[in-house]
Amino acid sequence: MPKTGTTALQGFIRGNEKVLSQVGLRYMHAGRKRESDRRPKISHNMIAFDLNGGGEVVAEIKEAMAGEYAQYREGTCLVSSEMFYSVDMTELARIFADIPKDEMRVTFYCRRYSDFFEADYKQRAKNGRLAPGGTAYIRQRLKAIADAPQNYTFTGAARRVRAAFPDVEVVPMLYDRAEMVNGNVIDDFLTRISVPIPDTLSTDSPSNPSLSRPASEAFGIVSRAMGRQKSRQLRRSVLEDPTLYRRHDVLEPSEREWLDGYLAEHDAEFQTEFFPERATLFAPTELDEAATQFRRDTPEETEALRRASEIVFRLVLTG
C-alpha cells in the first residue's frame, strides 16, 4: 500500500541488489526494466501503467516474469509497487498466471487509518492535486468513507486480492514503527520474508520529517505553476523553520477519533483472521497537547499558511 515506507524499502533493495542477491533475494527485473533502460527502475510501478496497454503488452510482461522466476525460483523473488493497490487486481493477476500459486505470497503493510489519511492528503497537496483543499476536501473524503467504508478497509483490500489470486497466501503486516524489527520498514520486511541482511549493509537512514499541511499546500502551488519536478527540488532544501514541519494537522481530534473507530469496526473480520492475538488492530495513540488542540479554520492556521507560503516562494526566487 502507498505511504508505508515503500520508497525507502525499494531504494534500499535496488541500491544493494548485488549484495542481496548473494543471500538469495532477486528483485525481479521483469516489469521494472525496459530494453531501453540502462538499469531497472526503483519499483514495478510500470506494470500498473502497462496494464492499460492492452493484451500484447500484458503478454510480454507475463512471459518475462515467468521466465525470470523459473531462473531464480530457488531463492526469494520480489515484485514491489505501491500502485498495485489501486489497479484492477484481476488484470494484475494475469501477469503472474504462469507462476505456481503455492509458491506465491501477496503481502502489504496496513497503516493506521488516520495517519494514512493525513499522509495521503499531504502527498496530494504538495503535488498540486488538491483544488480546492482544506476543510471542504476533508469533509468530502470523510463522507465518502462513511458512505462506503468497504472501499477503505483492509477487509475490502484482502477480499479483492483473494478474488484475483485464489489459493495464494495473503500476508498483511502492520505499519507501526514501534512494533517493527529495529523500528524500520527495511529490517522488518526483509526479516518477514526470511532474507538475512548482510553485516556489510546498514539499514539506518534518517526518516524524512513530515511536512506541515500549510507547507504541503504551499508547495502544491509551485507544483501547479512550475511543475512537480521543481517542487521536489525545492523540498530537498534543508530548512529549519518549524512552520514547515508538523504532524497531526490535517484531521481535527474528533475527526481522527471517528475515522479510526469507524473503520476499525468494519475491519473486525480482518483483525480476527489475521491478528487474533491483538486487542485492537492498532495500538492506541497518544497525541501531544498541540495535536489535541488542533483546529483547521483558525487565525493561527491562516497565519501558518501565510508564513509557509512566504518561505516557499522565497525558495522559488532564490533557487
Short mmCIF file of C-alpha atoms in Angstrom, two decimals:
data_model
loop_
_atom_site.label_atom_id
_atom_site.label_comp_id
_atom_site.label_asym_id
_atom_site.label_seq_id
_atom_site.Cartn_x
_atom_site.Cartn_y
_atom_site.Cartn_z
CA MET A 1 0.00 0.00 0.00
CA PRO A 2 1.14 3.58 -0.53
CA LYS A 3 2.54 5.72 2.30
CA THR A 4 4.01 2.73 4.15
CA GLY A 5 7.72 3.22 3.58
CA THR A 6 7.75 1.67 0.12
CA THR A 7 10.17 4.19 -1.39
CA ALA A 8 12.72 3.65 1.40
CA LEU A 9 12.40 -0.12 1.11
CA GLN A 10 12.59 -0.17 -2.68
CA GLY A 11 15.50 2.26 -2.71
CA PHE A 12 17.47 0.10 -0.27
CA ILE A 13 16.86 -3.09 -2.22
CA ARG A 14 17.61 -1.51 -5.58
CA GLY A 15 20.77 0.14 -4.25
CA ASN A 16 22.04 -3.14 -2.83
CA GLU A 17 20.80 -5.63 -5.42
CA LYS A 18 24.14 -7.34 -5.97
CA VAL A 19 24.81 -7.89 -2.28
CA LEU A 20 21.25 -9.03 -1.55
CA SER A 21 21.32 -11.42 -4.50
CA GLN A 22 24.13 -13.26 -2.70
CA VAL A 23 21.73 -14.06 0.18
CA GLY A 24 19.00 -15.23 -2.17
CA LEU A 25 16.90 -12.16 -2.95
CA ARG A 26 16.04 -11.48 -6.58
CA TYR A 27 14.44 -8.08 -7.11
CA MET A 28 12.71 -9.01 -10.35
CA HIS A 29 13.74 -7.09 -13.47
CA ALA A 30 10.58 -8.08 -15.35
CA GLY A 31 8.14 -5.20 -15.08
CA ARG A 32 10.93 -2.94 -13.78
CA LYS A 33 13.23 -2.61 -16.78
CA ARG A 34 12.61 -1.95 -20.45
CA GLU A 35 15.11 -2.71 -23.19
CA SER A 36 15.97 0.98 -23.47
CA ASP A 37 16.72 1.34 -19.73
CA ARG A 38 20.32 1.33 -18.52
CA ARG A 39 19.25 -0.11 -15.17
CA PRO A 40 15.98 -1.26 -13.62
CA LYS A 41 13.63 1.29 -12.08
CA ILE A 42 13.26 1.57 -8.32
CA SER A 43 9.88 -0.22 -8.33
CA HIS A 44 7.46 -2.18 -10.50
CA ASN A 45 5.14 0.77 -11.00
CA MET A 46 5.45 0.45 -14.76
CA ILE A 47 3.36 -2.74 -14.55
CA ALA A 48 0.44 -0.65 -13.29
CA PHE A 49 0.82 1.66 -16.29
CA ASP A 50 1.33 -1.20 -18.74
CA LEU A 51 -1.90 -2.90 -17.66
CA ASN A 52 -3.63 -0.21 -19.69
CA GLY A 53 -1.54 -1.04 -22.75
CA GLY A 54 -3.63 -3.95 -23.99
CA GLY A 55 -3.21 -7.69 -24.28
CA GLU A 56 0.08 -7.67 -26.19
CA VAL A 57 1.88 -5.63 -23.54
CA VAL A 58 0.49 -7.77 -20.71
CA ALA A 59 1.53 -10.95 -22.53
CA GLU A 60 5.11 -9.67 -22.87
CA ILE A 61 5.39 -8.89 -19.15
CA LYS A 62 3.77 -12.21 -18.24
CA GLU A 63 6.27 -14.14 -20.35
CA ALA A 64 9.22 -12.20 -18.96
CA MET A 65 8.01 -12.66 -15.37
CA ALA A 66 7.58 -16.43 -15.77
CA GLY A 67 10.96 -16.85 -17.44
CA GLU A 68 12.83 -14.85 -14.80
CA TYR A 69 11.03 -16.64 -11.99
CA ALA A 70 11.95 -20.04 -13.43
CA GLN A 71 15.59 -18.97 -13.35
CA TYR A 72 15.59 -17.66 -9.75
CA ARG A 73 12.80 -19.65 -8.07
CA GLU A 74 15.19 -21.33 -5.62
CA GLY A 75 15.59 -18.01 -3.85
CA THR A 76 13.13 -15.26 -2.93
CA CYS A 77 11.76 -13.32 -5.89
CA LEU A 78 10.29 -9.91 -5.10
CA VAL A 79 7.91 -7.68 -7.07
CA SER A 80 7.05 -4.38 -5.37
CA SER A 81 4.78 -1.45 -6.24
CA GLU A 82 2.53 0.72 -4.12
CA MET A 83 0.45 1.31 -7.25
CA PHE A 84 -0.79 -2.29 -7.24
CA TYR A 85 -3.20 -1.23 -4.51
CA SER A 86 -5.30 0.80 -6.95
CA VAL A 87 -5.15 -1.34 -10.11
CA ASP A 88 -7.63 -3.93 -11.35
CA MET A 89 -6.46 -6.94 -9.35
CA THR A 90 -7.84 -9.39 -11.91
CA GLU A 91 -5.73 -7.80 -14.63
CA LEU A 92 -2.70 -7.74 -12.34
CA ALA A 93 -3.10 -11.46 -11.61
CA ARG A 94 -2.70 -12.23 -15.32
CA ILE A 95 0.93 -11.11 -15.07
CA PHE A 96 1.64 -13.92 -12.59
CA ALA A 97 -0.62 -16.61 -14.08
CA ASP A 98 2.28 -18.91 -15.04
CA ILE A 99 3.83 -18.93 -11.56
CA PRO A 100 2.59 -21.74 -9.26
CA LYS A 101 0.07 -20.39 -6.77
CA ASP A 102 1.55 -22.33 -3.87
CA GLU A 103 4.86 -20.53 -4.45
CA MET A 104 3.41 -17.03 -4.26
CA ARG A 105 2.55 -14.70 -1.42
CA VAL A 106 0.80 -11.35 -1.57
CA THR A 107 1.85 -9.09 1.27
CA PHE A 108 1.09 -5.49 2.17
CA TYR A 109 1.52 -3.11 5.09
CA CYS A 110 -1.52 -1.65 6.83
CA ARG A 111 -1.18 1.86 8.23
CA ARG A 112 -3.38 3.45 10.89
CA TYR A 113 -6.38 4.92 9.06
CA SER A 114 -5.98 8.50 10.30
CA ASP A 115 -2.22 8.50 9.67
CA PHE A 116 -2.78 7.25 6.13
CA PHE A 117 -5.48 9.90 5.57
CA GLU A 118 -3.04 12.62 6.66
CA ALA A 119 -0.13 11.29 4.59
CA ASP A 120 -2.35 10.91 1.53
CA TYR A 121 -3.71 14.45 1.93
CA LYS A 122 -0.22 15.94 2.15
CA GLN A 123 1.02 13.91 -0.81
CA ARG A 124 -1.84 15.14 -2.96
CA ALA A 125 -1.43 18.70 -1.67
CA LYS A 126 2.30 19.03 -2.35
CA ASN A 127 1.84 17.53 -5.83
CA GLY A 128 -0.76 20.18 -6.63
CA ARG A 129 -3.65 17.72 -6.85
CA LEU A 130 -5.97 19.36 -4.31
CA ALA A 131 -8.09 22.11 -5.73
CA PRO A 132 -9.73 23.10 -3.54
CA GLY A 133 -8.15 21.59 -0.48
CA GLY A 134 -8.73 22.31 3.16
CA THR A 135 -11.86 21.59 5.11
CA ALA A 136 -14.13 21.18 2.06
CA TYR A 137 -11.98 18.39 0.67
CA ILE A 138 -11.52 16.70 4.03
CA ARG A 139 -15.24 16.64 4.78
CA GLN A 140 -15.93 15.32 1.30
CA ARG A 141 -13.47 12.47 1.82
CA LEU A 142 -14.81 11.62 5.26
CA LYS A 143 -18.34 11.49 3.86
CA ALA A 144 -17.19 9.14 1.10
CA ILE A 145 -15.69 6.86 3.75
CA ALA A 146 -18.85 6.99 5.85
CA ASP A 147 -21.00 6.12 2.81
CA ALA A 148 -18.85 3.25 1.52
CA PRO A 149 -16.43 2.01 4.21
CA GLN A 150 -15.76 -1.23 2.32
CA ASN A 151 -13.74 0.77 -0.21
CA TYR A 152 -11.33 1.92 2.51
CA THR A 153 -10.96 -1.07 4.83
CA PHE A 154 -8.25 -3.72 4.91
CA THR A 155 -11.03 -6.29 4.85
CA GLY A 156 -12.02 -4.99 1.43
CA ALA A 157 -8.40 -4.97 0.25
CA ALA A 158 -7.87 -8.57 1.33
CA ARG A 159 -11.08 -9.65 -0.41
CA ARG A 160 -10.02 -8.01 -3.65
CA VAL A 161 -6.65 -9.74 -3.51
CA ARG A 162 -8.18 -13.13 -2.80
CA ALA A 163 -10.73 -12.78 -5.58
CA ALA A 164 -7.93 -12.15 -8.10
CA PHE A 165 -5.37 -14.53 -6.56
CA PRO A 166 -7.36 -17.54 -5.32
CA ASP A 167 -5.36 -20.09 -3.34
CA VAL A 168 -2.45 -17.63 -2.93
CA GLU A 169 -1.38 -16.86 0.65
CA VAL A 170 -2.21 -13.31 1.77
CA VAL A 171 0.07 -11.87 4.47
CA PRO A 172 -0.85 -8.40 5.75
CA MET A 173 1.52 -6.63 8.16
CA LEU A 174 1.08 -3.62 10.41
CA TYR A 175 2.97 -0.42 9.66
CA ASP A 176 3.86 0.73 13.15
CA ARG A 177 7.48 1.68 13.73
CA ALA A 178 7.18 0.96 17.44
CA GLU A 179 6.47 -2.68 16.65
CA MET A 180 8.78 -3.17 13.65
CA VAL A 181 12.05 -5.06 13.71
CA ASN A 182 14.67 -2.45 14.63
CA GLY A 183 11.98 0.20 14.20
CA ASN A 184 12.20 0.48 10.43
CA VAL A 185 10.47 -1.00 7.42
CA ILE A 186 13.62 -2.35 5.78
CA ASP A 187 14.63 -4.64 8.65
CA ASP A 188 11.02 -5.55 9.29
CA PHE A 189 10.13 -6.55 5.74
CA LEU A 190 13.31 -8.46 4.95
CA THR A 191 13.04 -10.34 8.24
CA ARG A 192 9.45 -11.29 7.48
CA ILE A 193 10.37 -12.73 4.07
CA SER A 194 13.36 -14.57 5.63
CA VAL A 195 16.07 -12.66 3.79
CA PRO A 196 19.12 -12.11 6.03
CA ILE A 197 20.64 -8.64 5.90
CA PRO A 198 24.41 -8.86 5.30
CA ASP A 199 26.56 -7.28 8.00
CA THR A 200 28.13 -5.04 5.37
CA LEU A 201 24.82 -3.21 4.83
CA SER A 202 23.35 -0.53 7.06
CA THR A 203 19.59 -0.08 7.20
CA ASP A 204 19.83 3.07 9.31
CA SER A 205 18.65 6.09 7.39
CA PRO A 206 17.08 9.29 8.65
CA SER A 207 13.35 9.42 8.03
CA ASN A 208 12.04 12.46 6.22
CA PRO A 209 10.24 14.85 8.58
CA SER A 210 6.55 15.24 7.84
CA LEU A 211 5.72 18.46 6.03
CA SER A 212 3.03 20.53 7.69
CA ARG A 213 -0.31 20.93 5.96
CA PRO A 214 0.38 24.63 5.16
CA ALA A 215 3.79 23.75 3.70
CA SER A 216 2.29 20.94 1.62
CA GLU A 217 -0.32 23.30 0.21
CA ALA A 218 2.30 25.99 -0.50
CA PHE A 219 4.49 23.50 -2.38
CA GLY A 220 1.34 22.46 -4.26
CA ILE A 221 1.09 25.96 -5.70
CA VAL A 222 4.65 25.56 -7.00
CA SER A 223 3.76 22.14 -8.46
CA ARG A 224 0.84 23.60 -10.40
CA ALA A 225 2.72 26.69 -11.55
CA MET A 226 6.20 25.27 -12.24
CA GLY A 227 5.83 21.51 -12.28
CA ARG A 228 6.29 18.72 -9.75
CA GLN A 229 9.98 18.31 -10.53
CA LYS A 230 10.69 21.89 -9.46
CA SER A 231 8.60 21.39 -6.33
CA ARG A 232 10.51 18.22 -5.42
CA GLN A 233 13.80 20.03 -5.96
CA LEU A 234 12.81 22.80 -3.57
CA ARG A 235 11.60 20.34 -0.94
CA ARG A 236 15.09 18.88 -0.75
CA SER A 237 16.35 22.19 0.66
CA VAL A 238 17.36 21.99 4.30
CA LEU A 239 15.14 24.37 6.21
CA GLU A 240 14.69 24.56 9.96
CA ASP A 241 11.59 26.71 10.23
CA PRO A 242 9.07 24.79 12.35
CA THR A 243 6.24 26.17 10.22
CA LEU A 244 7.24 23.71 7.52
CA TYR A 245 7.18 20.53 9.61
CA ARG A 246 4.33 19.21 11.69
CA ARG A 247 2.21 16.10 12.19
CA HIS A 248 -1.43 15.62 13.14
CA ASP A 249 -2.53 18.84 11.42
CA VAL A 250 -4.97 17.57 8.81
CA LEU A 251 -7.74 15.92 10.82
CA GLU A 252 -9.11 17.53 13.94
CA PRO A 253 -9.07 15.28 17.03
CA SER A 254 -12.77 14.41 16.81
CA GLU A 255 -12.43 13.51 13.11
CA ARG A 256 -9.37 11.38 13.81
CA GLU A 257 -11.15 9.54 16.61
CA TRP A 258 -14.22 8.92 14.45
CA LEU A 259 -12.22 7.69 11.44
CA ASP A 260 -10.06 5.26 13.41
CA GLY A 261 -13.03 3.89 15.31
CA TYR A 262 -15.40 3.66 12.34
CA LEU A 263 -13.03 1.77 10.04
CA ALA A 264 -11.77 -0.43 12.88
CA GLU A 265 -15.36 -1.58 13.42
CA HIS A 266 -15.62 -2.51 9.76
CA ASP A 267 -12.27 -4.31 9.94
CA ALA A 268 -13.26 -6.59 12.81
CA GLU A 269 -13.33 -9.58 10.46
CA PHE A 270 -9.87 -8.71 9.14
CA GLN A 271 -8.42 -8.40 12.64
CA THR A 272 -9.97 -11.68 13.78
CA GLU A 273 -8.47 -13.56 10.85
CA PHE A 274 -5.01 -12.05 10.62
CA PHE A 275 -4.29 -10.57 14.06
CA PRO A 276 -6.42 -12.56 16.55
CA GLU A 277 -3.92 -12.05 19.36
CA ARG A 278 -4.32 -8.26 19.34
CA ALA A 279 -6.89 -6.42 21.43
CA THR A 280 -7.07 -3.74 18.75
CA LEU A 281 -5.69 -3.68 15.24
CA PHE A 282 -3.58 -0.61 16.01
CA ALA A 283 -2.23 0.30 19.42
CA PRO A 284 -3.86 3.39 20.96
CA THR A 285 -2.04 6.57 20.02
CA GLU A 286 -1.31 9.43 22.39
CA LEU A 287 -1.42 12.87 20.83
CA ASP A 288 0.64 15.70 22.26
CA GLU A 289 -1.04 18.85 23.54
CA ALA A 290 -0.67 20.72 20.26
CA ALA A 291 -2.35 17.89 18.34
CA THR A 292 -5.26 17.61 20.77
CA GLN A 293 -5.92 21.34 20.45
CA PHE A 294 -5.50 21.50 16.68
CA ARG A 295 -8.31 23.12 14.68
CA ARG A 296 -8.05 23.88 10.96
CA ASP A 297 -10.01 27.04 10.29
CA THR A 298 -8.45 29.39 12.80
CA PRO A 299 -6.44 32.60 12.57
CA GLU A 300 -3.38 30.63 13.70
CA GLU A 301 -3.68 28.24 10.76
CA THR A 302 -4.21 31.11 8.33
CA GLU A 303 -1.01 32.68 9.63
CA ALA A 304 0.81 29.33 9.31
CA LEU A 305 -0.20 29.12 5.65
CA ARG A 306 0.94 32.70 5.04
CA ARG A 307 4.29 32.00 6.67
CA ALA A 308 4.81 28.71 4.84
CA SER A 309 3.90 30.30 1.51
CA GLU A 310 6.36 33.14 2.11
CA ILE A 311 9.18 30.69 2.85
CA VAL A 312 8.39 28.51 -0.17
CA PHE A 313 8.08 31.46 -2.57
CA ARG A 314 11.41 32.83 -1.36
CA LEU A 315 12.92 29.44 -2.19
CA VAL A 316 11.49 29.74 -5.68
CA LEU A 317 13.09 33.17 -6.16
CA THR A 318 16.49 32.12 -4.83
CA GLY A 319 16.56 28.53 -6.07
#
